[in-house]
Amino acid sequence: MGEKERERAPEAGEEHHQQPHAEYSHFTDVGTKSAAYAQLLAALEALVESQRNWVCNLANAASLLWHMYRALPATVSPQARAVNWTGFYVLDPTSNPPTQLILGPFMGKVACQTIVLGKGVCGTAASAGKSVVVPDVEAFPGHIACDGETKSEIVVPIHAGAKVVGVIDIDCAELNGFDEQDREGLEKVAALLGASCDW
């Protein structure tokens, strides 16, 4: 029996949700970095439309970011394919008031499990509630080296209302891996996730 024959109409009282497909990870419009971010946002909007679980949504967002950077040609972003970690840290709910971030969904090597608020790039961005672009991590005071290969980093806070609930963390194995286009694109991703998840 073929796929079309197996499909059925939802029964009474049953919602029918289209499941996400791997095609979301295929980035075709990569002529500019802004176009790639626009495609990522469109895919993420479709994925979060009927899903408010933050683990699920952050996991898919980490995958989309990972595949987007790998799809960008060197003529558009010379360092994009050197991105070696895409993921999230969220406020640790076990401490009240929160004192640290805890590792969330990610793509890349095993990472630091907790980061104290105000420490490192992630803790600094979370405490300040503002994006931090670091062209050279060695020059950032108190940088936490989860992976010694990382040379540059960008961290963008996720706000749910007025509260910071987590951060997007992207690492690159080359210097100057991120620019203002990345900051703007990732801030749009953060805004969508902040509004679309039950934190």
Short mmCIF file of N, CA and C in Angstrom, two decimals, residues 46-173:
data_model
loop_
_atom_site.label_atom_id
_atom_site.label_comp_id
_atom_site.label_asym_id
_atom_site.label_seq_id
_atom_site.Cartn_x
_atom_site.Cartn_y
_atom_site.Cartn_z
N ALA A 46 6.46 27.73 10.66
CA ALA A 46 5.61 26.59 10.36
C ALA A 46 5.71 25.51 11.43
N LEU A 47 6.91 25.31 11.95
CA LEU A 47 7.13 24.27 12.96
C LEU A 47 6.49 24.61 14.30
N VAL A 48 6.52 25.88 14.68
CA VAL A 48 6.00 26.26 16.01
C VAL A 48 4.51 26.58 15.98
N GLU A 49 3.93 26.59 14.79
CA GLU A 49 2.53 27.01 14.66
C GLU A 49 1.59 26.22 15.57
N SER A 50 1.79 24.92 15.66
CA SER A 50 0.90 24.09 16.48
C SER A 50 1.66 23.38 17.60
N GLN A 51 2.81 23.94 17.97
CA GLN A 51 3.63 23.32 19.01
C GLN A 51 4.19 24.40 19.94
N ARG A 52 3.90 24.30 21.23
CA ARG A 52 4.38 25.31 22.18
C ARG A 52 5.39 24.76 23.18
N ASN A 53 5.75 23.49 23.05
CA ASN A 53 6.74 22.91 23.95
C ASN A 53 8.12 23.48 23.63
N TRP A 54 8.78 24.07 24.61
CA TRP A 54 10.05 24.76 24.32
C TRP A 54 11.17 23.80 23.94
N VAL A 55 11.18 22.59 24.51
CA VAL A 55 12.22 21.63 24.16
C VAL A 55 12.12 21.25 22.69
N CYS A 56 10.92 20.94 22.26
CA CYS A 56 10.68 20.57 20.86
C CYS A 56 11.07 21.71 19.92
N ASN A 57 10.62 22.91 20.22
CA ASN A 57 10.88 24.05 19.33
C ASN A 57 12.35 24.44 19.30
N LEU A 58 13.02 24.41 20.44
CA LEU A 58 14.45 24.74 20.46
C LEU A 58 15.28 23.67 19.76
N ALA A 59 14.86 22.42 19.87
CA ALA A 59 15.58 21.34 19.18
C ALA A 59 15.51 21.55 17.67
N ASN A 60 14.32 21.84 17.15
CA ASN A 60 14.19 22.08 15.71
C ASN A 60 14.92 23.35 15.29
N ALA A 61 14.89 24.38 16.13
CA ALA A 61 15.60 25.62 15.80
C ALA A 61 17.11 25.39 15.73
N ALA A 62 17.65 24.61 16.66
CA ALA A 62 19.09 24.30 16.65
C ALA A 62 19.48 23.58 15.36
N SER A 63 18.62 22.65 14.92
CA SER A 63 18.89 21.93 13.68
C SER A 63 18.82 22.86 12.48
N LEU A 64 17.80 23.71 12.42
CA LEU A 64 17.68 24.65 11.31
C LEU A 64 18.90 25.56 11.22
N LEU A 65 19.34 26.08 12.35
CA LEU A 65 20.51 26.96 12.36
C LEU A 65 21.75 26.22 11.86
N TRP A 66 21.95 25.01 12.35
CA TRP A 66 23.11 24.20 11.95
C TRP A 66 23.14 24.00 10.43
N HIS A 67 22.00 23.62 9.88
CA HIS A 67 21.94 23.36 8.43
C HIS A 67 22.02 24.64 7.62
N MET A 68 21.47 25.73 8.14
CA MET A 68 21.56 27.00 7.41
C MET A 68 23.00 27.44 7.25
N TYR A 69 23.77 27.41 8.34
CA TYR A 69 25.16 27.86 8.25
C TYR A 69 25.95 26.98 7.28
N ARG A 70 25.66 25.69 7.26
CA ARG A 70 26.37 24.80 6.35
C ARG A 70 25.97 25.00 4.90
N ALA A 71 24.80 25.57 4.67
CA ALA A 71 24.34 25.80 3.30
C ALA A 71 24.87 27.10 2.70
N LEU A 72 25.31 28.03 3.55
CA LEU A 72 25.78 29.32 3.05
C LEU A 72 27.09 29.16 2.30
N PRO A 73 27.17 29.63 1.05
CA PRO A 73 28.42 29.53 0.30
C PRO A 73 29.47 30.50 0.83
N ALA A 74 30.73 30.20 0.57
CA ALA A 74 31.83 31.05 1.05
C ALA A 74 31.74 32.45 0.49
N THR A 75 31.15 32.61 -0.69
CA THR A 75 31.01 33.94 -1.28
C THR A 75 30.05 34.82 -0.50
N VAL A 76 29.14 34.20 0.24
CA VAL A 76 28.17 34.94 1.05
C VAL A 76 28.68 35.12 2.48
N SER A 77 29.23 34.05 3.05
CA SER A 77 29.74 34.09 4.42
C SER A 77 30.93 33.15 4.53
N PRO A 78 32.15 33.67 4.41
CA PRO A 78 33.35 32.81 4.40
C PRO A 78 33.48 31.92 5.64
N GLN A 79 32.97 32.38 6.79
CA GLN A 79 33.15 31.63 8.04
C GLN A 79 31.98 30.71 8.38
N ALA A 80 30.88 30.79 7.63
CA ALA A 80 29.65 30.09 8.04
C ALA A 80 29.85 28.59 8.22
N ARG A 81 30.61 27.97 7.33
CA ARG A 81 30.77 26.52 7.42
C ARG A 81 31.72 26.11 8.54
N ALA A 82 32.34 27.11 9.17
CA ALA A 82 33.18 26.82 10.34
C ALA A 82 32.39 26.90 11.63
N VAL A 83 31.08 27.19 11.53
CA VAL A 83 30.23 27.16 12.73
C VAL A 83 30.27 25.75 13.31
N ASN A 84 30.65 25.65 14.58
CA ASN A 84 30.84 24.33 15.19
C ASN A 84 29.87 24.02 16.33
N TRP A 85 28.94 24.94 16.61
CA TRP A 85 27.95 24.68 17.67
C TRP A 85 26.78 25.63 17.49
N THR A 86 25.59 25.08 17.47
CA THR A 86 24.37 25.90 17.45
C THR A 86 23.45 25.35 18.53
N GLY A 87 23.04 26.19 19.45
CA GLY A 87 22.18 25.66 20.50
C GLY A 87 21.68 26.70 21.47
N PHE A 88 21.25 26.20 22.61
CA PHE A 88 20.55 27.04 23.58
C PHE A 88 20.97 26.72 25.01
N TYR A 89 20.93 27.75 25.82
CA TYR A 89 20.97 27.60 27.28
C TYR A 89 19.70 28.27 27.81
N VAL A 90 19.08 27.67 28.81
CA VAL A 90 17.86 28.22 29.39
C VAL A 90 18.06 28.44 30.89
N LEU A 91 17.24 29.31 31.46
CA LEU A 91 17.32 29.54 32.90
C LEU A 91 17.05 28.23 33.64
N ASP A 92 17.89 27.92 34.58
CA ASP A 92 17.73 26.70 35.38
C ASP A 92 16.55 26.89 36.33
N PRO A 93 15.48 26.11 36.17
CA PRO A 93 14.29 26.30 37.01
C PRO A 93 14.45 25.81 38.44
N THR A 94 15.56 25.14 38.75
CA THR A 94 15.72 24.59 40.10
C THR A 94 16.20 25.63 41.10
N SER A 95 16.62 26.80 40.62
CA SER A 95 17.06 27.85 41.55
C SER A 95 16.10 29.03 41.50
N ASN A 96 15.72 29.53 42.67
CA ASN A 96 14.79 30.66 42.74
C ASN A 96 15.28 31.65 43.78
N PRO A 97 15.76 32.84 43.38
CA PRO A 97 15.77 33.32 41.99
C PRO A 97 16.83 32.59 41.17
N PRO A 98 16.69 32.63 39.83
CA PRO A 98 17.64 31.92 38.97
C PRO A 98 19.07 32.44 39.15
N THR A 99 20.02 31.53 39.23
CA THR A 99 21.43 31.91 39.37
C THR A 99 22.28 31.39 38.23
N GLN A 100 21.70 30.51 37.40
CA GLN A 100 22.51 29.93 36.32
C GLN A 100 21.65 29.53 35.13
N LEU A 101 22.33 29.34 34.01
CA LEU A 101 21.74 28.77 32.81
C LEU A 101 22.07 27.28 32.77
N ILE A 102 21.18 26.51 32.16
CA ILE A 102 21.44 25.08 32.00
C ILE A 102 21.33 24.73 30.52
N LEU A 103 22.12 23.76 30.10
CA LEU A 103 22.20 23.38 28.69
C LEU A 103 20.84 22.95 28.15
N GLY A 104 20.51 23.46 26.96
CA GLY A 104 19.29 23.08 26.26
C GLY A 104 19.63 22.32 24.99
N PRO A 105 18.67 22.19 24.08
CA PRO A 105 18.92 21.48 22.82
C PRO A 105 20.04 22.14 22.01
N PHE A 106 20.82 21.31 21.30
CA PHE A 106 21.93 21.85 20.52
C PHE A 106 22.35 20.89 19.43
N MET A 107 23.19 21.40 18.52
CA MET A 107 23.88 20.60 17.51
C MET A 107 25.36 20.89 17.67
N GLY A 108 26.18 19.86 17.74
CA GLY A 108 27.62 20.05 17.90
C GLY A 108 28.17 19.13 18.97
N LYS A 109 29.39 19.46 19.43
CA LYS A 109 30.04 18.64 20.45
C LYS A 109 29.39 18.80 21.81
N VAL A 110 29.65 17.83 22.68
CA VAL A 110 29.20 17.91 24.08
C VAL A 110 29.61 19.25 24.66
N ALA A 111 28.72 19.87 25.46
CA ALA A 111 28.93 21.24 25.90
C ALA A 111 28.87 21.37 27.42
N CYS A 112 29.28 22.55 27.91
CA CYS A 112 29.17 22.87 29.34
C CYS A 112 27.70 22.72 29.76
N GLN A 113 27.48 22.10 30.91
CA GLN A 113 26.11 21.82 31.34
C GLN A 113 25.45 23.01 32.02
N THR A 114 26.22 23.79 32.75
CA THR A 114 25.66 24.97 33.42
C THR A 114 26.60 26.16 33.26
N ILE A 115 26.02 27.36 33.25
CA ILE A 115 26.79 28.60 33.17
C ILE A 115 26.18 29.58 34.17
N VAL A 116 26.99 30.12 35.05
CA VAL A 116 26.51 31.07 36.06
C VAL A 116 26.12 32.38 35.37
N LEU A 117 24.99 32.94 35.76
CA LEU A 117 24.56 34.23 35.20
C LEU A 117 25.63 35.28 35.43
N GLY A 118 25.93 36.05 34.40
CA GLY A 118 26.95 37.09 34.48
C GLY A 118 28.33 36.60 34.11
N LYS A 119 28.50 35.29 33.90
CA LYS A 119 29.81 34.73 33.57
C LYS A 119 29.85 34.29 32.10
N GLY A 120 31.00 34.48 31.46
CA GLY A 120 31.14 34.07 30.07
C GLY A 120 30.24 34.87 29.15
N VAL A 121 30.24 34.51 27.88
CA VAL A 121 29.44 35.25 26.90
C VAL A 121 27.95 34.98 27.13
N CYS A 122 27.59 33.72 27.36
CA CYS A 122 26.18 33.37 27.57
C CYS A 122 25.62 34.01 28.83
N GLY A 123 26.35 33.89 29.93
CA GLY A 123 25.88 34.47 31.19
C GLY A 123 25.79 35.98 31.14
N THR A 124 26.72 36.60 30.41
CA THR A 124 26.71 38.06 30.26
C THR A 124 25.50 38.51 29.46
N ALA A 125 25.23 37.84 28.33
CA ALA A 125 24.09 38.20 27.49
C ALA A 125 22.77 38.00 28.24
N ALA A 126 22.68 36.91 29.00
CA ALA A 126 21.46 36.63 29.76
C ALA A 126 21.23 37.68 30.84
N SER A 127 22.28 38.06 31.55
CA SER A 127 22.15 39.04 32.63
C SER A 127 21.80 40.42 32.09
N ALA A 128 22.44 40.80 30.97
CA ALA A 128 22.21 42.13 30.40
C ALA A 128 20.94 42.19 29.57
N GLY A 129 20.48 41.04 29.10
CA GLY A 129 19.31 41.02 28.23
C GLY A 129 19.58 41.57 26.86
N LYS A 130 20.86 41.55 26.45
CA LYS A 130 21.25 42.11 25.15
C LYS A 130 22.17 41.14 24.42
N SER A 131 22.13 41.20 23.08
CA SER A 131 22.98 40.36 22.26
C SER A 131 24.45 40.73 22.43
N VAL A 132 25.31 39.73 22.35
CA VAL A 132 26.76 39.94 22.45
C VAL A 132 27.42 39.25 21.26
N VAL A 133 28.13 40.03 20.44
CA VAL A 133 28.89 39.50 19.31
C VAL A 133 30.36 39.56 19.68
N VAL A 134 31.04 38.42 19.63
CA VAL A 134 32.44 38.33 20.05
C VAL A 134 33.30 37.88 18.86
N PRO A 135 34.04 38.81 18.24
CA PRO A 135 34.88 38.45 17.08
C PRO A 135 36.03 37.52 17.44
N ASP A 136 36.53 37.63 18.69
CA ASP A 136 37.66 36.82 19.15
C ASP A 136 37.41 36.47 20.61
N VAL A 137 37.08 35.20 20.88
CA VAL A 137 36.72 34.81 22.24
C VAL A 137 37.88 34.96 23.22
N GLU A 138 39.12 34.90 22.72
CA GLU A 138 40.28 35.05 23.61
C GLU A 138 40.35 36.46 24.19
N ALA A 139 39.73 37.42 23.51
CA ALA A 139 39.75 38.81 23.97
C ALA A 139 38.56 39.14 24.87
N PHE A 140 37.65 38.17 25.08
CA PHE A 140 36.48 38.42 25.92
C PHE A 140 36.79 38.04 27.36
N PRO A 141 36.72 38.99 28.29
CA PRO A 141 37.06 38.70 29.69
C PRO A 141 36.16 37.60 30.28
N GLY A 142 36.79 36.59 30.84
CA GLY A 142 36.03 35.52 31.48
C GLY A 142 35.37 34.54 30.53
N HIS A 143 35.82 34.50 29.29
CA HIS A 143 35.23 33.56 28.33
C HIS A 143 35.33 32.13 28.86
N ILE A 144 34.24 31.37 28.71
CA ILE A 144 34.21 29.98 29.14
C ILE A 144 34.44 29.10 27.91
N ALA A 145 35.54 28.39 27.89
CA ALA A 145 35.91 27.59 26.71
C ALA A 145 35.36 26.17 26.82
N CYS A 146 34.13 25.98 26.34
CA CYS A 146 33.57 24.62 26.30
C CYS A 146 34.26 23.80 25.22
N ASP A 147 34.65 24.46 24.13
CA ASP A 147 35.36 23.80 23.03
C ASP A 147 36.55 24.68 22.66
N GLY A 148 37.75 24.16 22.83
CA GLY A 148 38.96 24.93 22.55
C GLY A 148 39.11 25.35 21.11
N GLU A 149 38.34 24.73 20.19
CA GLU A 149 38.43 25.10 18.78
C GLU A 149 37.66 26.38 18.46
N THR A 150 36.76 26.78 19.34
CA THR A 150 35.94 27.97 19.08
C THR A 150 36.78 29.23 19.11
N LYS A 151 36.61 30.06 18.09
CA LYS A 151 37.37 31.32 17.98
C LYS A 151 36.49 32.56 18.08
N SER A 152 35.22 32.43 17.69
CA SER A 152 34.29 33.56 17.78
C SER A 152 32.91 33.04 18.17
N GLU A 153 32.05 33.96 18.61
CA GLU A 153 30.77 33.52 19.20
C GLU A 153 29.76 34.65 19.13
N ILE A 154 28.49 34.27 19.04
CA ILE A 154 27.40 35.23 19.17
C ILE A 154 26.36 34.63 20.10
N VAL A 155 25.86 35.44 21.02
CA VAL A 155 24.83 35.00 21.96
C VAL A 155 23.70 36.02 21.95
N VAL A 156 22.48 35.52 21.81
CA VAL A 156 21.30 36.38 21.72
C VAL A 156 20.29 35.93 22.77
N PRO A 157 19.84 36.84 23.63
CA PRO A 157 18.87 36.45 24.67
C PRO A 157 17.48 36.20 24.09
N ILE A 158 16.76 35.30 24.73
CA ILE A 158 15.36 35.02 24.39
C ILE A 158 14.50 35.61 25.50
N HIS A 159 13.59 36.49 25.13
CA HIS A 159 12.70 37.13 26.10
C HIS A 159 11.29 36.54 26.00
N ALA A 160 10.69 36.24 27.13
CA ALA A 160 9.27 35.92 27.21
C ALA A 160 8.65 37.06 27.99
N GLY A 161 8.04 37.99 27.28
CA GLY A 161 7.63 39.23 27.90
C GLY A 161 8.86 40.03 28.26
N ALA A 162 8.94 40.49 29.50
CA ALA A 162 10.09 41.28 29.94
C ALA A 162 11.20 40.41 30.53
N LYS A 163 10.96 39.12 30.64
CA LYS A 163 11.90 38.22 31.31
C LYS A 163 12.78 37.47 30.31
N VAL A 164 14.08 37.41 30.59
CA VAL A 164 14.98 36.56 29.80
C VAL A 164 14.81 35.12 30.27
N VAL A 165 14.50 34.23 29.33
CA VAL A 165 14.27 32.82 29.68
C VAL A 165 15.37 31.90 29.17
N GLY A 166 16.22 32.43 28.29
CA GLY A 166 17.30 31.63 27.74
C GLY A 166 18.11 32.43 26.74
N VAL A 167 19.05 31.76 26.09
CA VAL A 167 19.87 32.41 25.07
C VAL A 167 20.10 31.46 23.90
N ILE A 168 20.25 32.05 22.72
CA ILE A 168 20.77 31.33 21.55
C ILE A 168 22.28 31.50 21.60
N ASP A 169 23.02 30.41 21.43
CA ASP A 169 24.48 30.46 21.46
C ASP A 169 25.01 29.81 20.18
N ILE A 170 25.78 30.56 19.39
CA ILE A 170 26.37 30.04 18.16
C ILE A 170 27.87 30.26 18.23
N ASP A 171 28.64 29.18 18.00
CA ASP A 171 30.11 29.25 18.03
C ASP A 171 30.67 29.00 16.64
N CYS A 172 31.85 29.57 16.39
CA CYS A 172 32.53 29.41 15.10
C CYS A 172 34.01 29.12 15.34
N ALA A 173 34.57 28.23 14.53
CA ALA A 173 35.98 27.84 14.67
C ALA A 173 36.92 28.80 13.95
#
